[in-house]
mmCIF file of C-alpha atoms in Angstrom:
data_model
loop_
_atom_site.group_PDB
_atom_site.id
_atom_site.type_symbol
_atom_site.label_atom_id
_atom_site.label_comp_id
_atom_site.label_asym_id
_atom_site.label_seq_id
_atom_site.Cartn_x
_atom_site.Cartn_y
_atom_site.Cartn_z
ATOM 1 C CA UNK K 1 23.854 62.917 -7.803
ATOM 2 C CA UNK K 2 25.627 59.951 -6.245
ATOM 3 C CA UNK K 3 23.841 58.472 -3.219
ATOM 4 C CA UNK K 4 26.033 57.983 -0.166
ATOM 5 C CA UNK K 5 26.261 54.510 1.278
ATOM 6 C CA UNK K 6 24.742 54.123 4.736
ATOM 7 C CA UNK K 7 26.977 53.040 7.613
ATOM 8 C CA UNK K 8 26.467 51.770 11.151
ATOM 9 C CA UNK K 9 29.361 51.451 13.576
ATOM 10 C CA UNK K 10 29.157 48.673 16.145
ATOM 11 C CA UNK K 11 30.927 49.777 19.302
ATOM 12 C CA UNK K 12 30.646 53.272 20.774
ATOM 13 C CA UNK K 13 34.179 53.262 22.141
ATOM 14 C CA UNK K 14 37.654 54.405 21.171
ATOM 15 C CA UNK K 15 37.925 52.653 17.791
ATOM 16 C CA UNK K 16 34.359 53.451 16.770
ATOM 17 C CA UNK K 17 34.762 57.040 17.913
ATOM 18 C CA UNK K 18 37.943 57.475 15.899
ATOM 19 C CA UNK K 19 36.287 56.167 12.768
ATOM 20 C CA UNK K 20 33.188 58.341 13.242
ATOM 21 C CA UNK K 21 34.980 61.649 13.706
ATOM 22 C CA UNK K 22 37.619 60.941 11.046
ATOM 23 C CA UNK K 23 35.434 59.242 8.454
ATOM 24 C CA UNK K 24 36.301 61.795 5.764
ATOM 25 C CA UNK K 25 39.972 60.861 6.124
ATOM 26 C CA UNK K 26 39.200 57.345 4.931
ATOM 27 C CA UNK K 27 38.848 56.621 1.247
ATOM 28 C CA UNK K 28 35.160 55.608 1.228
ATOM 29 C CA UNK K 29 32.133 57.906 1.054
ATOM 30 C CA UNK K 30 29.594 56.981 3.736
ATOM 31 C CA UNK K 31 26.711 58.599 5.555
ATOM 32 C CA UNK K 32 27.044 57.551 9.191
ATOM 33 C CA UNK K 33 23.662 56.696 10.741
ATOM 34 C CA UNK K 34 25.075 56.162 14.222
ATOM 35 C CA UNK K 35 26.261 53.463 16.586
ATOM 36 C CA UNK K 36 24.986 50.201 18.016
ATOM 37 C CA UNK K 37 26.276 49.191 21.439
ATOM 38 C CA UNK K 38 25.205 46.778 24.173
ATOM 39 C CA UNK K 39 25.994 49.254 26.954
ATOM 40 C CA UNK K 40 22.545 50.302 28.192
ATOM 41 C CA UNK K 41 23.985 53.547 29.573
ATOM 42 C CA UNK K 42 24.915 54.649 26.055
ATOM 43 C CA UNK K 43 21.728 53.732 24.178
ATOM 44 C CA UNK K 44 19.587 56.749 23.323
ATOM 45 C CA UNK K 45 22.444 59.178 23.896
ATOM 46 C CA UNK K 46 25.021 60.684 21.553
ATOM 47 C CA UNK K 47 28.634 59.617 21.275
ATOM 48 C CA UNK K 48 31.097 61.941 19.496
ATOM 49 C CA UNK K 49 28.067 63.713 18.051
ATOM 50 C CA UNK K 50 26.259 60.675 16.633
ATOM 51 C CA UNK K 51 23.321 58.744 18.145
ATOM 52 C CA UNK K 52 23.630 55.359 19.793
ATOM 53 C CA UNK K 53 20.581 53.845 18.136
ATOM 54 C CA UNK K 54 20.219 50.583 20.009
ATOM 55 C CA UNK K 55 21.934 47.410 21.096
ATOM 56 C CA UNK K 56 23.778 45.147 18.690
ATOM 57 C CA UNK K 57 20.806 42.821 18.341
ATOM 58 C CA UNK K 58 18.816 45.695 16.824
ATOM 59 C CA UNK K 59 20.861 45.154 13.654
ATOM 60 C CA UNK K 60 17.868 42.998 12.685
ATOM 61 C CA UNK K 61 16.023 46.235 11.934
ATOM 62 C CA UNK K 62 18.403 47.002 9.049
ATOM 63 C CA UNK K 63 18.807 45.368 5.663
ATOM 64 C CA UNK K 64 21.813 44.574 3.513
ATOM 65 C CA UNK K 65 21.925 48.113 2.101
ATOM 66 C CA UNK K 66 23.515 49.258 5.366
ATOM 67 C CA UNK K 67 27.251 48.731 5.675
ATOM 68 C CA UNK K 68 28.719 47.689 9.015
ATOM 69 C CA UNK K 69 31.963 48.817 10.632
ATOM 70 C CA UNK K 70 33.160 46.934 13.702
ATOM 71 C CA UNK K 71 34.588 49.668 15.929
ATOM 72 C CA UNK K 72 36.016 47.233 18.458
ATOM 73 C CA UNK K 73 39.672 46.270 18.896
ATOM 74 C CA UNK K 74 39.333 43.332 21.310
ATOM 75 C CA UNK K 75 39.699 40.216 19.134
ATOM 76 C CA UNK K 76 37.585 37.727 21.097
ATOM 77 C CA UNK K 77 34.661 40.142 21.495
ATOM 78 C CA UNK K 78 34.832 41.187 17.863
ATOM 79 C CA UNK K 79 34.881 37.626 16.531
ATOM 80 C CA UNK K 80 31.775 36.662 18.518
ATOM 81 C CA UNK K 81 29.878 39.725 17.298
ATOM 82 C CA UNK K 82 30.766 39.047 13.670
ATOM 83 C CA UNK K 83 29.842 35.383 13.843
ATOM 84 C CA UNK K 84 26.460 36.398 15.272
ATOM 85 C CA UNK K 85 25.908 39.059 12.605
ATOM 86 C CA UNK K 86 26.693 36.651 9.803
ATOM 87 C CA UNK K 87 24.134 34.213 11.181
ATOM 88 C CA UNK K 88 21.436 36.921 11.115
ATOM 89 C CA UNK K 89 21.800 38.303 7.617
ATOM 90 C CA UNK K 90 24.223 39.209 4.890
ATOM 91 C CA UNK K 91 25.982 42.483 5.619
ATOM 92 C CA UNK K 92 28.779 44.355 3.898
ATOM 93 C CA UNK K 93 31.857 44.886 6.059
ATOM 94 C CA UNK K 94 33.955 47.502 4.245
ATOM 95 C CA UNK K 95 37.643 47.978 4.941
ATOM 96 C CA UNK K 96 38.743 51.466 5.984
ATOM 97 C CA UNK K 97 42.249 52.546 4.989
ATOM 98 C CA UNK K 98 43.345 56.016 6.020
ATOM 99 C CA UNK K 99 44.478 58.305 3.236
ATOM 100 C CA UNK K 100 47.486 58.952 5.489
ATOM 101 C CA UNK K 101 48.566 55.292 5.549
ATOM 102 C CA UNK K 102 51.184 53.894 3.156
ATOM 103 C CA UNK K 103 50.328 50.556 1.580
ATOM 104 C CA UNK K 104 52.857 49.058 -0.825
ATOM 105 C CA UNK K 105 51.971 47.288 -4.032
ATOM 106 C CA UNK K 106 51.599 43.508 -3.695
ATOM 107 C CA UNK K 107 49.647 43.747 -0.428
ATOM 108 C CA UNK K 108 46.358 41.912 0.206
ATOM 109 C CA UNK K 109 43.836 43.268 2.715
ATOM 110 C CA UNK K 110 40.634 41.453 3.666
ATOM 111 C CA UNK K 111 37.189 42.691 4.691
ATOM 112 C CA UNK K 112 36.261 44.663 7.776
ATOM 113 C CA UNK K 113 39.758 46.013 8.523
ATOM 114 C CA UNK K 114 40.607 49.440 9.917
ATOM 115 C CA UNK K 115 44.034 50.799 8.964
ATOM 116 C CA UNK K 116 44.804 53.986 10.911
ATOM 117 C CA UNK K 117 46.848 57.033 9.839
ATOM 118 C CA UNK K 118 50.621 56.712 9.902
ATOM 119 C CA UNK K 119 50.560 52.986 9.226
ATOM 120 C CA UNK K 120 53.033 51.441 6.752
ATOM 121 C CA UNK K 121 52.674 48.025 5.115
ATOM 122 C CA UNK K 122 55.498 46.714 2.963
ATOM 123 C CA UNK K 123 55.251 44.470 -0.092
ATOM 124 C CA UNK K 124 54.058 40.841 -0.132
ATOM 125 C CA UNK K 125 52.230 41.305 3.155
ATOM 126 C CA UNK K 126 48.755 39.906 3.803
ATOM 127 C CA UNK K 127 46.195 41.326 6.217
ATOM 128 C CA UNK K 128 43.244 39.008 6.686
ATOM 129 C CA UNK K 129 39.701 39.907 7.806
ATOM 130 C CA UNK K 130 38.670 42.243 10.649
ATOM 131 C CA UNK K 131 42.166 43.368 11.574
ATOM 132 C CA UNK K 132 42.745 46.682 13.356
ATOM 133 C CA UNK K 133 46.087 48.451 12.864
ATOM 134 C CA UNK K 134 46.134 51.496 15.115
ATOM 135 C CA UNK K 135 48.191 54.694 14.719
ATOM 136 C CA UNK K 136 51.736 54.484 13.336
ATOM 137 C CA UNK K 137 52.076 50.731 13.006
ATOM 138 C CA UNK K 138 54.581 49.208 10.572
ATOM 139 C CA UNK K 139 54.718 45.829 8.847
ATOM 140 C CA UNK K 140 57.884 44.689 7.108
ATOM 141 C CA UNK K 141 57.844 42.736 3.862
ATOM 142 C CA UNK K 142 56.114 39.343 3.675
ATOM 143 C CA UNK K 143 54.201 39.708 6.934
ATOM 144 C CA UNK K 144 50.908 37.974 7.670
ATOM 145 C CA UNK K 145 48.202 39.189 10.068
ATOM 146 C CA UNK K 146 45.449 36.608 10.403
ATOM 147 C CA UNK K 147 41.752 37.191 11.189
ATOM 148 C CA UNK K 148 40.821 39.466 14.118
ATOM 149 C CA UNK K 149 44.373 40.531 14.945
ATOM 150 C CA UNK K 150 44.599 43.833 16.824
ATOM 151 C CA UNK K 151 47.674 46.068 16.773
ATOM 152 C CA UNK K 152 47.811 48.935 19.277
ATOM 153 C CA UNK K 153 49.652 52.146 18.310
ATOM 154 C CA UNK K 154 53.322 52.011 17.318
ATOM 155 C CA UNK K 155 53.591 48.255 16.772
ATOM 156 C CA UNK K 156 56.503 47.454 14.442
ATOM 157 C CA UNK K 157 56.967 43.970 13.006
ATOM 158 C CA UNK K 158 60.052 42.819 11.119
ATOM 159 C CA UNK K 159 59.833 41.125 7.749
ATOM 160 C CA UNK K 160 58.378 37.612 7.505
ATOM 161 C CA UNK K 161 56.471 37.949 10.793
ATOM 162 C CA UNK K 162 53.229 35.975 11.094
ATOM 163 C CA UNK K 163 50.620 36.865 13.716
ATOM 164 C CA UNK K 164 47.940 34.270 14.437
ATOM 165 C CA UNK K 165 44.188 34.614 14.624
ATOM 166 C CA UNK K 166 42.691 36.512 17.608
ATOM 167 C CA UNK K 167 46.061 37.839 18.787
ATOM 168 C CA UNK K 168 46.451 41.272 20.383
ATOM 169 C CA UNK K 169 49.728 43.217 20.373
ATOM 170 C CA UNK K 170 50.094 46.021 22.922
ATOM 171 C CA UNK K 171 51.400 49.552 22.373
ATOM 172 C CA UNK K 172 54.959 49.672 21.074
ATOM 173 C CA UNK K 173 55.414 45.932 20.516
ATOM 174 C CA UNK K 174 58.367 45.118 18.255
ATOM 175 C CA UNK K 175 59.486 41.890 16.619
ATOM 176 C CA UNK K 176 62.611 40.695 14.873
ATOM 177 C CA UNK K 177 62.350 39.186 11.397
ATOM 178 C CA UNK K 178 61.153 35.637 10.766
ATOM 179 C CA UNK K 179 58.997 35.439 13.895
ATOM 180 C CA UNK K 180 55.735 33.516 14.298
ATOM 181 C CA UNK K 181 53.338 34.721 16.995
ATOM 182 C CA UNK K 182 50.634 32.122 17.579
ATOM 183 C CA UNK K 183 46.868 32.452 17.753
ATOM 184 C CA UNK K 184 45.011 33.922 20.734
ATOM 185 C CA UNK K 185 48.187 35.490 22.120
ATOM 186 C CA UNK K 186 48.256 38.645 24.252
ATOM 187 C CA UNK K 187 51.426 40.742 24.114
ATOM 188 C CA UNK K 188 51.985 43.501 26.644
ATOM 189 C CA UNK K 189 52.969 47.077 25.867
ATOM 190 C CA UNK K 190 56.618 47.650 24.960
ATOM 191 C CA UNK K 191 57.407 43.983 24.444
ATOM 192 C CA UNK K 192 60.313 43.046 22.162
ATOM 193 C CA UNK K 193 59.760 39.641 20.584
ATOM 194 C CA UNK K 194 62.998 37.907 19.619
ATOM 195 C CA UNK K 195 61.721 34.342 19.218
ATOM 196 C CA UNK K 196 58.491 32.706 18.096
ATOM 197 C CA UNK K 197 55.560 32.536 20.529
ATOM 198 C CA UNK K 198 53.214 29.529 20.883
ATOM 199 C CA UNK K 199 49.409 29.704 20.778
ATOM 200 C CA UNK K 200 47.415 30.940 23.790
ATOM 201 C CA UNK K 201 50.369 32.676 25.485
ATOM 202 C CA UNK K 202 50.743 35.945 27.355
ATOM 203 C CA UNK K 203 54.027 37.724 26.715
ATOM 204 C CA UNK K 204 55.682 40.770 28.315
ATOM 205 C CA UNK K 205 59.063 42.439 28.575
ATOM 206 C CA UNK K 206 62.308 43.148 26.724
ATOM 207 C CA UNK K 207 63.158 40.581 25.594
ATOM 208 C CA UNK K 208 59.670 39.109 25.568
ATOM 209 C CA UNK K 209 59.033 36.324 28.054
ATOM 210 C CA UNK K 210 56.004 34.064 28.358
ATOM 211 C CA UNK K 211 54.171 34.529 31.661
ATOM 212 C CA UNK K 212 51.190 32.249 30.944
#
């Protein structure tokens, strides 16, 4: 009999909760041990039916046989957690792709990603490490999402769009083709991006305008 791989989810919030309750809809067979979270109010309680076993630092109690899912969408928080984990020990960070997502041939996806149901990714696109693509997102051909990018539901990016490291796109963001969105950018819900965006910007509106 095949032994199930053991899994811990870091982050007892919306992304972690989705993954926990829908784990069977993703194409990897895991036994979920529970959550780790730094919120003291959650530790020792259950979240979506699974125990919150300790804070994130308690990962030191587990060895490399346990796989780690980062159930956090916020790029800056997620990147700090991962850098800390990698300094502690070697852990496996599997990528979770919903069986209800459509991924074309000629697509590369890195480690630690979560690709929600309803998502479509067209050919020649690259999704780097620890990216979250929430419900019903769409990437055109030849797109690039760099490390720690977070896409809220219903983001749709035209072909040849590049999104920089640590950037967060709000619900319903759309872009034209051939757009570059820089690193550490925050884009508000419903924004329509018609021209490239520099690093460290905040963008809102239709058409998108830089407000910071």
